[in-house]
Short mmCIF file of C-alpha atoms and ligand atoms in Angstrom, two decimals:
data_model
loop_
_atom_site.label_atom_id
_atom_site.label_comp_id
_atom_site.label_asym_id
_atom_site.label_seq_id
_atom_site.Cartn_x
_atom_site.Cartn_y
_atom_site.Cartn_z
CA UNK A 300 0.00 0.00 0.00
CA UNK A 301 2.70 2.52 0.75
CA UNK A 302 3.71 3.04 -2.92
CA UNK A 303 0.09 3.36 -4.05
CA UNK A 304 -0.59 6.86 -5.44
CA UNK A 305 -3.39 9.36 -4.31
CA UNK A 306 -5.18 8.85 -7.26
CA UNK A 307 -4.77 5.20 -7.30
CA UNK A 308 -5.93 4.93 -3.48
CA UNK A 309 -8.90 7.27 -4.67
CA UNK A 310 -9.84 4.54 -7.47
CA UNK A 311 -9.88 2.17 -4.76
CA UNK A 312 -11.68 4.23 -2.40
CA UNK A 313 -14.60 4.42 -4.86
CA UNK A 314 -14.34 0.96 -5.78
CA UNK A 315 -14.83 -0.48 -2.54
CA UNK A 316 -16.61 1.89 -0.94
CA UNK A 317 -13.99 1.63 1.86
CA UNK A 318 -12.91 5.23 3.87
CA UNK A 319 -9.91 6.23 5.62
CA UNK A 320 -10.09 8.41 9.00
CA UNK A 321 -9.39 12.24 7.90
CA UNK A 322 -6.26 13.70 9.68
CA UNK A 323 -7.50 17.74 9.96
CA UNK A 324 -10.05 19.30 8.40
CA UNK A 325 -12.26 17.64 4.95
CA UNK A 326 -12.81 19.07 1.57
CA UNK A 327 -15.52 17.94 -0.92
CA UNK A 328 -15.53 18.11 -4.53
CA UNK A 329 -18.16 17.36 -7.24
CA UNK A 330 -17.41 16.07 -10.37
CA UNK A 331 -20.90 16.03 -12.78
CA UNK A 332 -19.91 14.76 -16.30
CA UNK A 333 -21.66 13.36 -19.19
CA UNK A 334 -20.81 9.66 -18.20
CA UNK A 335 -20.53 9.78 -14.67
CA UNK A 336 -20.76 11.67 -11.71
CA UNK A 337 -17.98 11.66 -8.75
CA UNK A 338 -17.86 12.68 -5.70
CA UNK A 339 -14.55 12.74 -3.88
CA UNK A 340 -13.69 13.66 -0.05
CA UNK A 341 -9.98 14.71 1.15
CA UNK A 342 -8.93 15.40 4.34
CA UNK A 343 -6.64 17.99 5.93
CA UNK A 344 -3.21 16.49 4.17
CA UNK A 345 -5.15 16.42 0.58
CA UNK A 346 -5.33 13.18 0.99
CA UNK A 347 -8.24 11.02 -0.46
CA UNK A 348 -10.85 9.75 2.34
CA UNK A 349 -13.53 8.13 0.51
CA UNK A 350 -15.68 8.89 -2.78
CA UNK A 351 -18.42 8.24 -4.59
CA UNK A 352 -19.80 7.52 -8.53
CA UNK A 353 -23.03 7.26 -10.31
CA UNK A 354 -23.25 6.71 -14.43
CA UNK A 355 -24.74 9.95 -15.22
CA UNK A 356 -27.44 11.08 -18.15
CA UNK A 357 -27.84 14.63 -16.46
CA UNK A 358 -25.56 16.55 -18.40
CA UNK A 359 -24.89 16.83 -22.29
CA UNK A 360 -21.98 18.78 -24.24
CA UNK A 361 -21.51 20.50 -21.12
CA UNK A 362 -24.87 21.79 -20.63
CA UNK A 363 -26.87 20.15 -17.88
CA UNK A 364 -30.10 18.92 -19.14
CA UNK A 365 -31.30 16.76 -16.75
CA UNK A 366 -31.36 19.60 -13.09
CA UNK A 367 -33.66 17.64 -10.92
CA UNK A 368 -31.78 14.17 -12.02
CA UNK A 369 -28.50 16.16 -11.00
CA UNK A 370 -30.04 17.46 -7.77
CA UNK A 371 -31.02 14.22 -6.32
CA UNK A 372 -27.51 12.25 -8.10
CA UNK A 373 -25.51 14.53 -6.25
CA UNK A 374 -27.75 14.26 -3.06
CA UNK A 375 -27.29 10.84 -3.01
CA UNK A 376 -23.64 10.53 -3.55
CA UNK A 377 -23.19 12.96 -0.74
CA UNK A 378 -24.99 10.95 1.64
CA UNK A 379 -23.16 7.77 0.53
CA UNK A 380 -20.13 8.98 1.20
CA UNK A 381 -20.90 10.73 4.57
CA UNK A 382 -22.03 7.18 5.57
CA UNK A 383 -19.00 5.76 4.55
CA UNK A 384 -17.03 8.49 6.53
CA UNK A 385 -19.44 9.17 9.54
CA UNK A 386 -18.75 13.06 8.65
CA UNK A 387 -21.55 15.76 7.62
CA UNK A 388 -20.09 17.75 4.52
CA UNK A 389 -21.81 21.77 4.14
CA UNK A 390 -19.98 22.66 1.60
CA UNK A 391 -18.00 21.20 -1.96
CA UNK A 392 -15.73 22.58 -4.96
CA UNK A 393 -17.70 22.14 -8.08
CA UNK A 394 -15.96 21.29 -11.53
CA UNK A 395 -16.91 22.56 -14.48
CA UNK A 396 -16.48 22.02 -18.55
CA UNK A 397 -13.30 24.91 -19.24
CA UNK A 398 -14.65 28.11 -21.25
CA UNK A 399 -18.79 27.48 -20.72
CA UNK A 400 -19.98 30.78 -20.22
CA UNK A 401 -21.14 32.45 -16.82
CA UNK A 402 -24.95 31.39 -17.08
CA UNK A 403 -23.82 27.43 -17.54
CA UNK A 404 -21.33 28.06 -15.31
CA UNK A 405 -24.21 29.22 -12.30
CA UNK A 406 -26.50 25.85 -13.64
CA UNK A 407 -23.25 23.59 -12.22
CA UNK A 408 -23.23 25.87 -8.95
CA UNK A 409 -27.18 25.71 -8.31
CA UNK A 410 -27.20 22.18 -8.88
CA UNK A 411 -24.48 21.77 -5.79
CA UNK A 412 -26.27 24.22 -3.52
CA UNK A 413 -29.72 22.98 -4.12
CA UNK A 414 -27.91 19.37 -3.20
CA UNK A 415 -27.34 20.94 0.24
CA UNK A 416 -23.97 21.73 -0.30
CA UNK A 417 -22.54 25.37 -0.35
CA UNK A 418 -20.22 26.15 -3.28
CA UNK A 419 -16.60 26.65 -1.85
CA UNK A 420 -14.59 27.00 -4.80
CA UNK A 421 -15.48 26.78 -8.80
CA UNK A 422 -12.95 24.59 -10.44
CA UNK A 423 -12.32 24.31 -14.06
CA UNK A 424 -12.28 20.67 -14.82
CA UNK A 425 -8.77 20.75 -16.30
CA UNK A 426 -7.17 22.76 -13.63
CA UNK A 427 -8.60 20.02 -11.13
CA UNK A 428 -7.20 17.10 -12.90
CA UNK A 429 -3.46 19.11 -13.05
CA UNK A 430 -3.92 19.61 -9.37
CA UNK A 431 -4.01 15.70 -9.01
CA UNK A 432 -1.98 14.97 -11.55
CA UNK A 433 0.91 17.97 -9.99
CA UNK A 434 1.14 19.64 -13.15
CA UNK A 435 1.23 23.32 -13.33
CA UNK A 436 2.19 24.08 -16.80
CA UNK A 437 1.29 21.73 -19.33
CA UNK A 438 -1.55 20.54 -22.17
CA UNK A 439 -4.82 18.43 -20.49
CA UNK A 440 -6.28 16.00 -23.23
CA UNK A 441 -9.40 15.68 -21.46
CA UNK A 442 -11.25 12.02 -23.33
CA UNK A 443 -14.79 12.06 -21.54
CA UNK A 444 -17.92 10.41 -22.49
CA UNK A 445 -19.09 13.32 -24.48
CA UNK A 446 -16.37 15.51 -25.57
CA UNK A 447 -12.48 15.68 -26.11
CA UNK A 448 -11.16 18.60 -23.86
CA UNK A 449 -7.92 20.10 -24.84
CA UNK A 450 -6.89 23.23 -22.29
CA UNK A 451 -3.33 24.21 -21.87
CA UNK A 452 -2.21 25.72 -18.34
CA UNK A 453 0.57 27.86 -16.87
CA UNK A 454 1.23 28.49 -13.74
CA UNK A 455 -2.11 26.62 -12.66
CA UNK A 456 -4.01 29.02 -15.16
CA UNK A 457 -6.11 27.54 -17.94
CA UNK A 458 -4.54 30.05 -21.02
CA UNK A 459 -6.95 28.46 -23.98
CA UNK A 460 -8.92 25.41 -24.15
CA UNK A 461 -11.59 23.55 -26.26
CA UNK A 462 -13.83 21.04 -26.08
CA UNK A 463 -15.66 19.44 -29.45
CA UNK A 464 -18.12 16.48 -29.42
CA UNK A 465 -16.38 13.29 -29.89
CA UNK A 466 -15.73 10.69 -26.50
CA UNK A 467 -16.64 7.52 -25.04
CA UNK A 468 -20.48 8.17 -25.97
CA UNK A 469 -19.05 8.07 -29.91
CA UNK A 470 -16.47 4.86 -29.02
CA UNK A 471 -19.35 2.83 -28.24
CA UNK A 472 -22.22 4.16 -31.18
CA UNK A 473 -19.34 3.33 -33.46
CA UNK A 474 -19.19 -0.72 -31.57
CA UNK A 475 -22.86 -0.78 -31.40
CA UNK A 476 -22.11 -0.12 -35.28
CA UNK A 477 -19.65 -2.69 -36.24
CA UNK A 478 -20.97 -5.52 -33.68
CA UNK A 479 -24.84 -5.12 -34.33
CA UNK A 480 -25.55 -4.41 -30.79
CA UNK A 481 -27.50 -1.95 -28.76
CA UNK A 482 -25.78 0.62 -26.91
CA UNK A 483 -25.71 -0.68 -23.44
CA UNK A 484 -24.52 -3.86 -24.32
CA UNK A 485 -21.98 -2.20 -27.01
CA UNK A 486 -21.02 0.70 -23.64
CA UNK A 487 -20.78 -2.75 -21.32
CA UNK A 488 -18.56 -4.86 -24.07
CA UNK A 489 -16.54 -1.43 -24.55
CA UNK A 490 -15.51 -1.63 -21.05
CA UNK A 491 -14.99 -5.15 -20.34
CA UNK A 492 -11.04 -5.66 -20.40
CA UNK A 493 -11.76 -8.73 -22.12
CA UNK A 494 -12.41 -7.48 -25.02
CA UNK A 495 -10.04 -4.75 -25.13
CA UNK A 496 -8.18 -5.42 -28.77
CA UNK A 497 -11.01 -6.03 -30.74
CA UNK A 498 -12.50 -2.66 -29.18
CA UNK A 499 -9.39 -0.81 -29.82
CA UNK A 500 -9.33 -2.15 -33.46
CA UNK A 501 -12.46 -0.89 -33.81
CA UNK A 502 -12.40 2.02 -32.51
CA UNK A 503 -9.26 3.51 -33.67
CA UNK A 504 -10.52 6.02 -36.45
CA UNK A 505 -12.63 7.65 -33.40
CA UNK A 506 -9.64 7.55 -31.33
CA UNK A 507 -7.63 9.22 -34.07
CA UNK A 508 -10.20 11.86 -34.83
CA UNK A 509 -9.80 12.64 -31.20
CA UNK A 510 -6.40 13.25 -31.33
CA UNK A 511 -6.57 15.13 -34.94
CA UNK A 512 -8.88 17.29 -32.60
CA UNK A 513 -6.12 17.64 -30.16
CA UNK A 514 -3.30 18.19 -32.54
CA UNK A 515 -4.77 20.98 -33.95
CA UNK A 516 -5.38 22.88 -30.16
CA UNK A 517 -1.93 22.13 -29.64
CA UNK A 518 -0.66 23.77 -32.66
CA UNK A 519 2.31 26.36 -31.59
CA UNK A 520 2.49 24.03 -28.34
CA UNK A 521 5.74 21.76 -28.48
CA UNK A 522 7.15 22.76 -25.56
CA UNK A 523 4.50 21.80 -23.17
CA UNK A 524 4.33 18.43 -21.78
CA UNK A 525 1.24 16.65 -22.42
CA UNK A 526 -1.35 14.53 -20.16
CA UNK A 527 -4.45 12.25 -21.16
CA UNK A 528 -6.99 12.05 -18.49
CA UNK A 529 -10.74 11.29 -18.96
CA UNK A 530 -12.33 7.71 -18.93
CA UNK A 531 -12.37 7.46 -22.85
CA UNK A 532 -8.59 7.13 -22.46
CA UNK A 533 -8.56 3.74 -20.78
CA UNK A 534 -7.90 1.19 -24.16
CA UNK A 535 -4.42 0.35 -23.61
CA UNK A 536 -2.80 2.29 -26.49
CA UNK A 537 -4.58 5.67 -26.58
CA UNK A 538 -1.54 7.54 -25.64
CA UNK A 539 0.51 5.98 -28.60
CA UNK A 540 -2.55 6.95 -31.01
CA UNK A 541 -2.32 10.52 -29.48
CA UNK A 542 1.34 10.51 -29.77
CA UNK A 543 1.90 9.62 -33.30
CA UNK A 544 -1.14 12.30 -34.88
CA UNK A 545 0.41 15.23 -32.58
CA UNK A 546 3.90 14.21 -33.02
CA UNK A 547 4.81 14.79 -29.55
CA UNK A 548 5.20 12.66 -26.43
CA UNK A 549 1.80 11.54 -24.16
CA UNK A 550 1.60 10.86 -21.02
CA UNK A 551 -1.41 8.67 -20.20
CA UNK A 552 -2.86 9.01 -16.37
CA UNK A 553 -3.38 5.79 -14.70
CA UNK A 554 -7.02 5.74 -13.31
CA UNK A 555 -8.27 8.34 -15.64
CA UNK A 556 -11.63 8.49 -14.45
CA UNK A 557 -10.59 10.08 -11.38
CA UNK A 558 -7.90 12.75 -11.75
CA UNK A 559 -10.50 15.56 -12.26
CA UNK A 560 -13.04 14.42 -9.16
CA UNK A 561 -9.96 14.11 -6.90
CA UNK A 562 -8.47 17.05 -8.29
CA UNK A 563 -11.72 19.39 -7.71
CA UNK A 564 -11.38 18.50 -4.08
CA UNK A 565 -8.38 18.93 -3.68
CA UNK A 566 -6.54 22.53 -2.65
CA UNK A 567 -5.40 25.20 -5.06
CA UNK A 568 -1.45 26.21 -4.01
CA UNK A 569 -1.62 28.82 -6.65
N1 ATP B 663 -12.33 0.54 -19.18
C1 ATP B 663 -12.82 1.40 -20.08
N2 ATP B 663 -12.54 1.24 -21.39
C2 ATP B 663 -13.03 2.09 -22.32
N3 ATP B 663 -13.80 3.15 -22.01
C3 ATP B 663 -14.10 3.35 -20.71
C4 ATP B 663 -13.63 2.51 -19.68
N4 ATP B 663 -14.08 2.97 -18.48
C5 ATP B 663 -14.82 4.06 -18.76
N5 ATP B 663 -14.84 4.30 -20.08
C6 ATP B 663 -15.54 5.37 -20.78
O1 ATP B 663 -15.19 6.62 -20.23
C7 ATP B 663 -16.26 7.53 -20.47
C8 ATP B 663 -16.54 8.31 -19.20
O2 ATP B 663 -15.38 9.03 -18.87
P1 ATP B 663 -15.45 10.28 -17.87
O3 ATP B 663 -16.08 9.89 -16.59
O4 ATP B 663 -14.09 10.86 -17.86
O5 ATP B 663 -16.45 11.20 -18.69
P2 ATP B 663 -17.34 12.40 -18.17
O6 ATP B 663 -16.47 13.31 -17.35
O7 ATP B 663 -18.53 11.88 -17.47
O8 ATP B 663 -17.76 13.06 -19.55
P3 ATP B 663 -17.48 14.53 -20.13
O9 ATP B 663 -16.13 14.95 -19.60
O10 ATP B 663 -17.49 14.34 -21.61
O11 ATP B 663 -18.60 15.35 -19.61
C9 ATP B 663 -17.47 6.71 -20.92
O12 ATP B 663 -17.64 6.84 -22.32
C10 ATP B 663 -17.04 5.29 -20.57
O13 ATP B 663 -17.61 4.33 -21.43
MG1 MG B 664 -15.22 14.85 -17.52
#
């Protein structure tokens, strides 16, 4: 256990359900994505404490479009993991989608305060998964169920970012596609390590036109290093597809479903 990383220990934390007793005082953060919602709990050292996920249908290219299904997700996953903690949270860091304008912005923060939680901090979703990820200046390929983010940061500071519709959601229309089944059972086969090489095979092009996406925000942008979060990263061999359309090094997270939740909850040093 001792040479297991935050983020890895916060993939387990959600996994299990299992919590660890906070040393000082807790932080919450909220996570609400196209494919899943997370909730994630540090204590005092930054260190994870427990968390929380639900497969999510509430929000859509950013926008949320399901508020009451948010509300009560949210609700929920806060009470789970105060259960799992025996600790009462009044307050959470919210993520949200980098560049969405103020009004979408407010949408993300009324869904967290009508969950019962007051908004402490409003993250954007890149600059939480650098914060787990201890990056300060550097590119965030962002691979989420809906959209491919691409936001550079220095300093902590998103400078420019986009997001365009292709993810996960796209990955598993195109398997439904090829393998004649129905979306759940093509999003369930998608995921099942199992089957990960005739996935990948499939679903390179989509992959690819991810990474042409990327390539072309990262124009101008050799110097930075660059990082591939999000949970449509998780074929082994995304990086190397990345890589070899941008021409640059990737570096793929492990876990990368969770650097942005853990990240959110986690404190700013800049
Ligand atoms: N083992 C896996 N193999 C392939 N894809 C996976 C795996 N695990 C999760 N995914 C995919 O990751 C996607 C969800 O990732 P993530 O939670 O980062 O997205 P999100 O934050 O909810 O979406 P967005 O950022 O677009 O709003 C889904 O499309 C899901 O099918
Ligand atoms: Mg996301």
């Amino acid at each position: 256990m001792s040479h297991t990383t935050p983020l890895h220990r916060f993939a387990q934390l959600v996994s299990t359900g299992d919590s660890v007793a906070p040393q000082g005082p807790v932080r919450l953060g909220v996570d609400l994505g196209t494919g899943n919602i997370v909730l994630a709990a540090v204590d005092g050292t930054d260190a994870p404490i427990a968390g929380a996920s639900v497969h999510s249908t509430v929000v859509r290219d950013g926008v949320v479009v399901d508020w009451l299904g948010a509300v009560k997700a949210v609700r929920g996953l806060k009470e789970v993991v105060e259960a799992r903690l025996g600790v009462r949270f009044d307050s959470a860091a919210v993520a949200v989608p980098p560049g969405i304008d103020a009004g979408t912005s407010k949408v993300f923060n009324n869904v967290v305060e009508a969950s019962g939680l007051e908004v402490l901090e409003v993250v954007d979703e890149p600059v939480a998964a650098a914060t787990a990820l201890g990056v300060q200046t550097g590119a965030v390929i962002d691979v989420g169920h809906g959209t491919t983010g691409v936001s550079i940061l220095r300093d902590g500071v998103v400078q420019a970012s986009i997001d365009e519709a292709t993810g996960g959601h796209h990955m598993t229309l195109v398997i439904a596609g090829a393998l004649g089944m129905g979306y759940e059972d093509a999003e369930l086969f998608k995921r099942d390590p199992a089957n990960a090489d005739l996935v990948f095979g499939v679903v390179r092009p989509t992959l690819e036109k991810m990474a042409t996406i990327a390539a072309r925000a990262l124009e101008g942008q050799a110097d930075l290093p660059i990082h591939l979060v999000g949970g449509a990263s998780s074929l082994p061999g995304t990086a190397q597809v990345f890589s070899a359309v941008i021409g640059a090094p990737v570096t793929a997270s492990p876990d990368p479903l969770f650097p942005t939740p853990l990240g959110t909850a986690m404190r700013r040093t800049s």
